[in-house]
């Protein structure tokens, strides 16, 4: 095996007695380093699966590996839609589950409906109560079946993610009423839909998730109605990070916005908010008037259609002096961008769209430090002129030297290279030497 050859069978070297003398704890640490928490075992198993390889090196390693329960506690079970492709076998999965002993499990399941993969109900349900992390990539019908089958309380569950392809054949609320009755440790919940199909009456508010204890929430689906999202967020009093889609405002949602705006909900712990408006032509943006975010540090509003006009009505009310990161890369910028930046004087990171060059006055104000004096990181989609960009960076460096209240740029990233005139290498090297990280044509 590859590991045996690397450790023992190198030319001119015999097996070292010190290897046999290594304490069990050190060998276990090596195994766990070889198979870190992010490395899930993928079923059907590959021949080069590291956990299998280390059990074939020697009898001592095999015994130590089999007794290290956390080594066998993370799985990715992939049920293929095509019957011609290899499907996971139940015996290896059961063997790994037994080796995990009582360790909390991390389980990823990807596959078709339960009726075509009975092992989901045969193998997963008996152990689902032991999961600390559960990720489901299935269709809505399968999710409906899985979460309504009887199982033990999910006392150990901490992270729950559901990635579904919405199935328009579902007609009526999905009965998730009791699936999350006992989840005292659940702090992360995500429901993400693939595609833009709508499932009428999805009823996500009936999932019975303990919304009040969540610290991280992602709701990305056109099937989640605006009034449901409104009620859910008002229940998430412990929320720290949030990413949500806001569907078009219906009459019920508008009625609640008017009612709740008189007594806004304060999300005291929320520091990062990414909100996507699926319809910018109605009152969706007024959704935010229902909330106050006294500790918000990162804010990314986007529209379903790229390059939507800025500012959005209602969104400006979110901006305040606590925000340190602002992503406006999905919007077109009128001159009122300067008014927006004036509302966030402590901004440190800013992402802008590719039409910023149309507003040289604003860019020069950023360079001089009269706007966003604490800004250190700037992301731009493209640039029309590298010389103009370098002028802005050099002006910022000079302003920072003259006024200690102004921060110099630490990092400037241009995400796309349009293939125009290349940057002046001498100026680029000089700015890099001055301590500015400049990355051109690089993704975030």
Short mmCIF file of C-alpha atoms in Angstrom, two decimals:
data_model
loop_
_atom_site.label_atom_id
_atom_site.label_comp_id
_atom_site.label_asym_id
_atom_site.label_seq_id
_atom_site.Cartn_x
_atom_site.Cartn_y
_atom_site.Cartn_z
CA UNK A 1 0.00 0.00 0.00
CA UNK A 2 1.10 3.60 -0.59
CA UNK A 3 1.33 4.43 3.13
CA UNK A 4 3.32 1.27 3.89
CA UNK A 5 5.77 2.07 1.07
CA UNK A 6 6.20 5.64 2.26
CA UNK A 7 6.71 4.76 5.93
CA UNK A 8 8.47 1.41 5.90
CA UNK A 9 9.69 0.32 2.50
CA UNK A 10 11.96 3.13 1.38
CA UNK A 11 15.19 1.75 -0.17
CA UNK A 12 18.01 1.21 2.28
CA UNK A 13 15.87 1.67 5.37
CA UNK A 14 14.49 -0.97 7.69
CA UNK A 15 11.51 -0.56 9.96
CA UNK A 16 12.50 1.72 12.80
CA UNK A 17 11.93 0.39 16.32
CA UNK A 18 10.83 3.90 17.27
CA UNK A 19 7.71 3.51 15.13
CA UNK A 20 6.61 0.57 17.27
CA UNK A 21 7.38 2.59 20.39
CA UNK A 22 5.19 5.54 19.46
CA UNK A 23 2.38 6.06 21.98
CA UNK A 24 -1.12 5.25 20.82
CA UNK A 25 -2.20 8.86 21.31
CA UNK A 26 0.41 10.13 18.83
CA UNK A 27 -0.57 7.57 16.20
CA UNK A 28 -4.24 8.50 16.68
CA UNK A 29 -3.35 12.16 16.22
CA UNK A 30 -1.57 11.27 12.97
CA UNK A 31 -4.61 9.35 11.76
CA UNK A 32 -6.93 12.24 12.56
CA UNK A 33 -4.58 14.62 10.76
CA UNK A 34 -4.65 12.34 7.74
CA UNK A 35 -8.48 12.24 7.89
CA UNK A 36 -9.46 15.73 9.17
CA UNK A 37 -13.04 16.63 10.12
CA UNK A 38 -13.69 18.15 6.69
CA UNK A 39 -12.73 14.87 4.95
CA UNK A 40 -15.91 12.81 4.85
CA UNK A 41 -15.83 9.18 3.85
CA UNK A 42 -17.69 8.89 0.54
CA UNK A 43 -19.92 5.89 -0.07
CA UNK A 44 -19.57 4.01 -2.38
CA UNK A 45 -16.03 3.82 -1.00
CA UNK A 46 -13.01 4.49 -3.17
CA UNK A 47 -10.04 2.12 -3.07
CA UNK A 48 -7.77 4.97 -1.95
CA UNK A 49 -9.98 5.96 1.01
CA UNK A 50 -7.37 6.94 3.68
CA UNK A 51 -9.20 5.21 6.53
CA UNK A 52 -9.06 1.93 4.65
CA UNK A 53 -5.39 2.35 3.76
CA UNK A 54 -4.20 2.86 7.31
CA UNK A 55 -5.97 -0.33 8.43
CA UNK A 56 -3.85 -2.33 5.97
CA UNK A 57 -0.42 -1.09 7.04
CA UNK A 58 0.06 -3.42 10.03
CA UNK A 59 -1.98 -5.11 12.72
CA UNK A 60 -1.12 -2.46 15.33
CA UNK A 61 -2.22 0.39 13.11
CA UNK A 62 -5.40 -1.46 12.25
CA UNK A 63 -6.22 -2.04 15.93
CA UNK A 64 -5.54 1.61 16.78
CA UNK A 65 -7.58 2.88 13.83
CA UNK A 66 -10.55 0.65 14.65
CA UNK A 67 -10.50 1.84 18.24
CA UNK A 68 -10.44 5.54 17.25
CA UNK A 69 -14.17 6.11 17.05
CA UNK A 70 -14.05 9.70 15.76
CA UNK A 71 -12.16 8.46 12.70
CA UNK A 72 -15.31 6.67 11.51
CA UNK A 73 -17.94 9.26 12.40
CA UNK A 74 -18.20 11.36 9.23
CA UNK A 75 -19.97 10.08 6.10
CA UNK A 76 -21.08 11.24 2.69
CA UNK A 77 -23.58 8.73 1.30
CA UNK A 78 -24.33 9.30 -2.38
CA UNK A 79 -27.28 7.46 -3.88
CA UNK A 80 -26.99 7.85 -7.65
CA UNK A 81 -30.05 8.58 -9.73
CA UNK A 82 -28.75 6.28 -12.45
CA UNK A 83 -29.17 2.59 -11.64
CA UNK A 84 -26.20 1.81 -13.92
CA UNK A 85 -23.79 3.55 -11.53
CA UNK A 86 -22.50 1.85 -8.37
CA UNK A 87 -24.78 2.36 -5.38
CA UNK A 88 -23.56 2.35 -1.78
CA UNK A 89 -23.76 -1.04 -0.10
CA UNK A 90 -25.30 -1.40 3.32
CA UNK A 91 -22.66 -3.69 4.90
CA UNK A 92 -19.72 -1.23 4.69
CA UNK A 93 -21.90 1.57 6.03
CA UNK A 94 -23.07 -0.54 8.96
CA UNK A 95 -19.46 -1.52 9.69
CA UNK A 96 -18.36 2.11 9.82
CA UNK A 97 -21.31 3.07 11.99
CA UNK A 98 -20.36 0.36 14.49
CA UNK A 99 -16.76 1.59 14.55
CA UNK A 100 -17.95 5.11 15.38
CA UNK A 101 -19.26 3.74 18.69
CA UNK A 102 -20.96 6.61 20.53
CA UNK A 103 -19.15 9.47 18.77
CA UNK A 104 -21.38 12.22 17.36
CA UNK A 105 -21.93 11.64 13.64
CA UNK A 106 -21.65 14.01 10.69
CA UNK A 107 -23.87 12.74 7.91
CA UNK A 108 -24.30 13.99 4.35
CA UNK A 109 -26.95 12.29 2.23
CA UNK A 110 -27.35 12.94 -1.46
CA UNK A 111 -29.77 10.90 -3.53
CA UNK A 112 -33.17 10.29 -5.06
CA UNK A 113 -36.47 9.47 -3.40
CA UNK A 114 -36.75 7.03 -0.52
CA UNK A 115 -38.70 4.51 -2.49
CA UNK A 116 -35.77 4.06 -4.89
CA UNK A 117 -33.19 3.98 -2.07
CA UNK A 118 -34.67 2.10 0.90
CA UNK A 119 -31.30 2.17 2.66
CA UNK A 120 -31.96 5.80 3.60
CA UNK A 121 -34.77 4.74 5.88
CA UNK A 122 -33.09 1.46 6.90
CA UNK A 123 -29.67 2.88 7.74
CA UNK A 124 -30.12 6.58 8.41
CA UNK A 125 -33.17 6.71 10.67
CA UNK A 126 -31.71 4.39 13.34
CA UNK A 127 -28.65 6.68 13.70
CA UNK A 128 -30.06 10.11 12.89
CA UNK A 129 -30.48 10.88 16.59
CA UNK A 130 -26.69 10.60 16.96
CA UNK A 131 -25.96 13.26 14.34
CA UNK A 132 -24.38 16.53 15.38
CA UNK A 133 -24.30 17.64 11.74
CA UNK A 134 -26.86 16.63 9.10
CA UNK A 135 -26.84 17.67 5.44
CA UNK A 136 -29.59 16.49 3.09
CA UNK A 137 -29.39 17.00 -0.67
CA UNK A 138 -32.68 15.52 -1.88
CA UNK A 139 -35.96 16.53 -3.48
CA UNK A 140 -38.90 17.93 -1.56
CA UNK A 141 -40.91 14.70 -1.67
CA UNK A 142 -38.01 12.74 -0.14
CA UNK A 143 -37.49 15.37 2.54
CA UNK A 144 -41.18 15.24 3.36
CA UNK A 145 -41.04 11.45 3.78
CA UNK A 146 -37.77 11.39 5.71
CA UNK A 147 -38.73 13.99 8.30
CA UNK A 148 -42.12 12.48 8.97
CA UNK A 149 -40.84 8.97 9.63
CA UNK A 150 -40.58 8.20 13.34
CA UNK A 151 -37.13 8.63 14.87
CA UNK A 152 -35.59 9.34 18.25
CA UNK A 153 -35.26 12.95 19.48
CA UNK A 154 -32.39 14.85 17.86
CA UNK A 155 -30.69 15.85 21.11
CA UNK A 156 -27.20 16.01 19.58
CA UNK A 157 -28.06 17.93 16.40
CA UNK A 158 -26.13 21.20 16.05
CA UNK A 159 -26.08 21.87 12.30
CA UNK A 160 -28.88 21.10 9.87
CA UNK A 161 -28.74 21.92 6.14
CA UNK A 162 -31.34 20.99 3.54
CA UNK A 163 -30.56 21.42 -0.15
CA UNK A 164 -33.61 20.55 -2.23
CA UNK A 165 -34.84 20.70 -5.77
CA UNK A 166 -38.33 22.06 -5.31
CA UNK A 167 -40.92 19.67 -6.66
CA UNK A 168 -44.03 21.37 -8.04
CA UNK A 169 -45.99 18.16 -7.53
CA UNK A 170 -46.18 18.91 -3.82
CA UNK A 171 -49.59 20.43 -3.16
CA UNK A 172 -50.16 21.44 0.41
CA UNK A 173 -48.03 22.05 3.49
CA UNK A 174 -45.35 19.49 4.23
CA UNK A 175 -45.97 17.95 7.65
CA UNK A 176 -42.67 18.64 9.44
CA UNK A 177 -44.49 19.30 12.69
CA UNK A 178 -42.50 17.06 15.04
CA UNK A 179 -39.13 16.55 13.36
CA UNK A 180 -37.36 19.20 15.44
CA UNK A 181 -39.26 18.90 18.72
CA UNK A 182 -36.15 18.15 20.79
CA UNK A 183 -33.08 19.89 19.37
CA UNK A 184 -31.59 21.75 22.35
CA UNK A 185 -28.19 22.15 20.66
CA UNK A 186 -29.32 23.20 17.18
CA UNK A 187 -27.68 26.52 16.29
CA UNK A 188 -27.36 26.41 12.48
CA UNK A 189 -30.20 25.81 10.03
CA UNK A 190 -30.19 26.19 6.25
CA UNK A 191 -32.90 25.57 3.66
CA UNK A 192 -31.66 26.13 0.11
CA UNK A 193 -33.62 25.45 -3.07
CA UNK A 194 -32.08 24.61 -6.44
CA UNK A 195 -33.81 26.45 -9.26
CA UNK A 196 -36.65 28.92 -9.07
CA UNK A 197 -39.69 26.62 -8.96
CA UNK A 198 -42.27 27.56 -6.41
CA UNK A 199 -43.85 25.04 -4.08
CA UNK A 200 -47.19 26.39 -3.04
CA UNK A 201 -47.75 26.33 0.72
CA UNK A 202 -44.33 24.94 1.54
CA UNK A 203 -45.07 25.88 5.13
CA UNK A 204 -41.51 26.33 6.36
CA UNK A 205 -42.86 28.12 9.41
CA UNK A 206 -44.33 24.73 10.40
CA UNK A 207 -40.91 23.04 10.48
CA UNK A 208 -41.02 23.52 14.23
CA UNK A 209 -37.35 24.54 14.25
CA UNK A 210 -36.35 26.20 17.54
CA UNK A 211 -35.81 29.52 15.77
CA UNK A 212 -35.10 31.38 19.00
CA UNK A 213 -31.84 29.47 19.63
CA UNK A 214 -30.37 29.69 16.12
CA UNK A 215 -27.19 31.69 15.63
CA UNK A 216 -26.85 31.03 11.87
CA UNK A 217 -29.73 30.94 9.39
CA UNK A 218 -29.95 30.55 5.60
CA UNK A 219 -33.33 30.59 3.85
CA UNK A 220 -32.78 30.66 0.10
CA UNK A 221 -35.89 29.57 -1.74
CA UNK A 222 -38.58 31.33 -3.80
CA UNK A 223 -41.11 29.05 -2.09
CA UNK A 224 -40.69 30.76 1.28
CA UNK A 225 -43.38 33.38 1.43
CA UNK A 226 -42.49 36.87 2.60
CA UNK A 227 -44.78 36.80 5.63
CA UNK A 228 -43.31 33.42 6.70
CA UNK A 229 -39.78 34.82 6.47
CA UNK A 230 -40.90 37.87 8.42
CA UNK A 231 -42.32 35.78 11.27
CA UNK A 232 -39.29 33.48 11.33
CA UNK A 233 -36.78 36.32 11.58
CA UNK A 234 -38.77 37.98 14.35
CA UNK A 235 -38.38 34.72 16.30
CA UNK A 236 -34.60 34.49 15.75
CA UNK A 237 -33.60 36.58 18.74
CA UNK A 238 -30.15 34.92 19.05
CA UNK A 239 -29.21 35.23 15.39
CA UNK A 240 -25.63 36.24 14.51
CA UNK A 241 -25.40 35.46 10.79
CA UNK A 242 -28.27 35.50 8.33
CA UNK A 243 -28.74 34.98 4.59
CA UNK A 244 -32.32 35.11 3.29
CA UNK A 245 -34.34 35.52 0.10
CA UNK A 246 -37.28 37.90 0.27
CA UNK A 247 -40.16 36.91 -2.01
CA UNK A 248 -42.56 39.48 -3.46
CA UNK A 249 -44.58 41.16 -0.75
CA UNK A 250 -48.15 39.88 -0.69
CA UNK A 251 -51.07 41.57 1.06
CA UNK A 252 -50.54 39.58 4.26
CA UNK A 253 -46.86 40.47 4.41
CA UNK A 254 -47.58 44.15 3.74
CA UNK A 255 -50.17 44.18 6.50
CA UNK A 256 -47.64 42.72 8.94
CA UNK A 257 -44.90 45.14 7.88
CA UNK A 258 -47.20 48.06 8.70
CA UNK A 259 -48.17 46.48 12.02
CA UNK A 260 -44.69 45.41 13.13
CA UNK A 261 -42.97 48.64 12.09
CA UNK A 262 -44.51 50.41 15.07
CA UNK A 263 -42.57 48.10 17.41
CA UNK A 264 -39.49 46.88 15.47
CA UNK A 265 -37.81 43.65 16.47
CA UNK A 266 -34.27 44.20 17.74
CA UNK A 267 -31.84 41.51 16.61
CA UNK A 268 -29.16 42.43 19.11
CA UNK A 269 -26.55 39.83 18.14
CA UNK A 270 -26.79 39.91 14.34
CA UNK A 271 -23.45 40.95 12.82
CA UNK A 272 -23.72 39.68 9.22
CA UNK A 273 -26.75 40.06 6.94
CA UNK A 274 -27.01 38.98 3.30
CA UNK A 275 -30.47 39.63 1.92
CA UNK A 276 -31.63 38.98 -1.65
CA UNK A 277 -34.79 40.66 -2.94
CA UNK A 278 -36.55 38.49 -5.52
CA UNK A 279 -38.73 41.37 -6.69
CA UNK A 280 -37.45 44.94 -6.54
CA UNK A 281 -40.53 46.46 -8.19
CA UNK A 282 -42.86 46.21 -5.23
CA UNK A 283 -42.47 46.91 -1.51
CA UNK A 284 -39.97 44.10 -0.79
CA UNK A 285 -37.32 46.53 0.39
CA UNK A 286 -39.62 47.79 3.16
CA UNK A 287 -39.25 44.37 4.75
CA UNK A 288 -36.24 45.66 6.69
CA UNK A 289 -38.22 48.42 8.39
CA UNK A 290 -39.53 45.79 10.81
CA UNK A 291 -36.05 45.22 12.31
CA UNK A 292 -33.22 47.00 14.07
CA UNK A 293 -29.64 45.72 13.92
CA UNK A 294 -27.62 47.56 16.55
CA UNK A 295 -24.47 45.42 16.08
CA UNK A 296 -24.57 44.83 12.33
CA UNK A 297 -21.05 44.77 10.87
CA UNK A 298 -21.44 43.13 7.45
CA UNK A 299 -24.29 43.96 5.05
CA UNK A 300 -24.86 42.60 1.53
CA UNK A 301 -28.16 43.50 -0.17
CA UNK A 302 -28.68 42.05 -3.66
CA UNK A 303 -31.45 41.82 -6.23
CA UNK A 304 -32.51 38.88 -8.35
CA UNK A 305 -31.53 40.94 -11.40
CA UNK A 306 -27.96 42.16 -11.60
CA UNK A 307 -27.20 45.87 -11.67
CA UNK A 308 -30.35 47.00 -9.90
CA UNK A 309 -30.58 50.72 -9.11
CA UNK A 310 -29.24 51.96 -5.79
CA UNK A 311 -30.36 53.05 -3.25
CA UNK A 312 -33.25 50.74 -2.49
CA UNK A 313 -36.10 52.24 -0.47
CA UNK A 314 -36.04 50.94 3.08
CA UNK A 315 -32.54 49.49 2.83
CA UNK A 316 -30.82 52.76 3.67
CA UNK A 317 -32.37 52.53 7.15
CA UNK A 318 -30.14 49.53 7.91
CA UNK A 319 -26.92 51.49 7.37
CA UNK A 320 -25.27 52.78 10.53
CA UNK A 321 -21.88 53.42 12.10
CA UNK A 322 -21.44 49.80 13.30
CA UNK A 323 -21.12 48.44 9.75
CA UNK A 324 -17.57 47.53 8.79
CA UNK A 325 -18.24 45.53 5.60
CA UNK A 326 -20.60 46.58 2.80
CA UNK A 327 -21.19 44.68 -0.44
CA UNK A 328 -22.93 46.71 -3.14
CA UNK A 329 -21.51 44.80 -6.09
CA UNK A 330 -24.97 43.98 -7.46
CA UNK A 331 -26.09 47.57 -7.95
CA UNK A 332 -25.68 50.52 -10.28
CA UNK A 333 -24.44 53.63 -8.53
CA UNK A 334 -25.80 57.13 -8.90
CA UNK A 335 -24.02 60.03 -7.21
CA UNK A 336 -26.04 59.23 -4.06
CA UNK A 337 -23.44 56.54 -3.33
CA UNK A 338 -21.52 59.22 -1.47
CA UNK A 339 -24.53 59.74 0.80
CA UNK A 340 -24.64 55.99 1.42
CA UNK A 341 -20.96 55.83 2.37
CA UNK A 342 -21.40 58.80 4.68
CA UNK A 343 -23.85 56.67 6.70
CA UNK A 344 -21.17 54.05 7.39
CA UNK A 345 -18.15 56.07 8.61
CA UNK A 346 -16.42 53.03 10.14
CA UNK A 347 -16.47 51.00 6.95
CA UNK A 348 -13.37 48.81 6.48
CA UNK A 349 -14.31 46.60 3.49
CA UNK A 350 -16.25 47.73 0.42
CA UNK A 351 -17.29 45.81 -2.70
CA UNK A 352 -18.41 47.80 -5.73
CA UNK A 353 -19.73 46.97 -9.20
CA UNK A 354 -17.93 47.62 -12.45
CA UNK A 355 -19.46 51.01 -13.20
CA UNK A 356 -17.69 52.83 -10.35
CA UNK A 357 -15.42 54.49 -12.96
CA UNK A 358 -18.42 56.57 -14.08
CA UNK A 359 -18.22 58.45 -10.79
CA UNK A 360 -14.64 59.69 -10.51
CA UNK A 361 -15.63 62.25 -7.87
CA UNK A 362 -16.66 59.49 -5.46
CA UNK A 363 -13.52 57.48 -6.16
CA UNK A 364 -11.32 60.51 -5.58
CA UNK A 365 -13.10 61.12 -2.29
CA UNK A 366 -12.25 57.54 -1.29
CA UNK A 367 -8.65 58.21 -2.28
CA UNK A 368 -8.47 61.41 -0.29
CA UNK A 369 -10.11 59.80 2.72
CA UNK A 370 -12.98 62.28 2.90
CA UNK A 371 -15.28 59.29 2.36
CA UNK A 372 -14.82 56.08 4.36
CA UNK A 373 -11.62 57.17 6.14
CA UNK A 374 -11.19 53.77 7.80
CA UNK A 375 -11.53 51.78 4.59
CA UNK A 376 -8.66 49.29 4.17
CA UNK A 377 -10.01 46.73 1.66
CA UNK A 378 -11.62 47.49 -1.68
CA UNK A 379 -13.08 44.93 -4.11
CA UNK A 380 -13.87 46.00 -7.68
CA UNK A 381 -15.39 43.82 -10.40
CA UNK A 382 -13.44 45.46 -13.23
CA UNK A 383 -11.53 48.65 -13.97
CA UNK A 384 -11.48 50.80 -17.09
CA UNK A 385 -8.10 52.31 -16.29
CA UNK A 386 -5.42 50.87 -14.05
CA UNK A 387 -3.69 54.25 -14.00
CA UNK A 388 -6.79 55.85 -12.48
CA UNK A 389 -7.00 53.06 -9.90
CA UNK A 390 -3.33 53.51 -9.01
CA UNK A 391 -3.91 57.26 -8.68
CA UNK A 392 -6.62 56.55 -6.11
CA UNK A 393 -4.40 54.16 -4.12
CA UNK A 394 -1.45 56.58 -4.16
CA UNK A 395 -3.70 59.41 -3.02
CA UNK A 396 -4.94 57.26 -0.15
CA UNK A 397 -1.38 56.45 0.95
CA UNK A 398 -0.51 60.17 0.93
CA UNK A 399 -3.66 61.05 2.85
CA UNK A 400 -2.90 58.41 5.49
CA UNK A 401 0.60 59.81 5.98
CA UNK A 402 -0.77 63.32 6.40
CA UNK A 403 -3.65 62.39 8.69
CA UNK A 404 -3.42 59.51 11.16
CA UNK A 405 -7.22 59.36 11.27
CA UNK A 406 -7.22 58.02 7.72
CA UNK A 407 -6.34 54.35 7.13
CA UNK A 408 -4.33 53.37 4.10
CA UNK A 409 -5.47 50.64 1.75
CA UNK A 410 -4.16 47.22 2.72
CA UNK A 411 -5.78 45.20 -0.06
CA UNK A 412 -7.30 46.10 -3.44
CA UNK A 413 -8.79 43.27 -5.51
CA UNK A 414 -9.97 43.51 -9.12
CA UNK A 415 -12.02 40.39 -9.75
CA UNK A 416 -12.12 40.31 -13.55
CA UNK A 417 -9.53 41.24 -16.14
CA UNK A 418 -11.16 42.64 -19.26
CA UNK A 419 -7.99 42.11 -21.26
CA UNK A 420 -7.43 45.84 -21.88
CA UNK A 421 -4.21 47.77 -21.36
CA UNK A 422 -2.04 46.00 -18.80
CA UNK A 423 -1.15 47.78 -15.56
CA UNK A 424 2.08 49.74 -15.32
CA UNK A 425 4.47 47.25 -13.72
CA UNK A 426 6.66 49.93 -12.10
CA UNK A 427 3.69 51.57 -10.38
CA UNK A 428 2.31 48.18 -9.37
CA UNK A 429 5.63 47.18 -7.78
CA UNK A 430 5.92 50.52 -6.01
CA UNK A 431 2.47 50.19 -4.46
CA UNK A 432 3.18 46.62 -3.45
CA UNK A 433 6.39 47.80 -1.82
CA UNK A 434 4.37 50.39 0.07
CA UNK A 435 2.43 47.57 1.72
CA UNK A 436 -0.68 47.42 -0.49
CA UNK A 437 -1.80 43.96 -1.62
CA UNK A 438 -3.04 44.37 -5.19
CA UNK A 439 -4.63 41.33 -6.80
CA UNK A 440 -5.68 41.62 -10.43
CA UNK A 441 -8.01 39.21 -12.19
CA UNK A 442 -8.52 37.17 -9.02
CA UNK A 443 -11.77 35.87 -7.50
CA UNK A 444 -12.56 36.64 -3.87
#
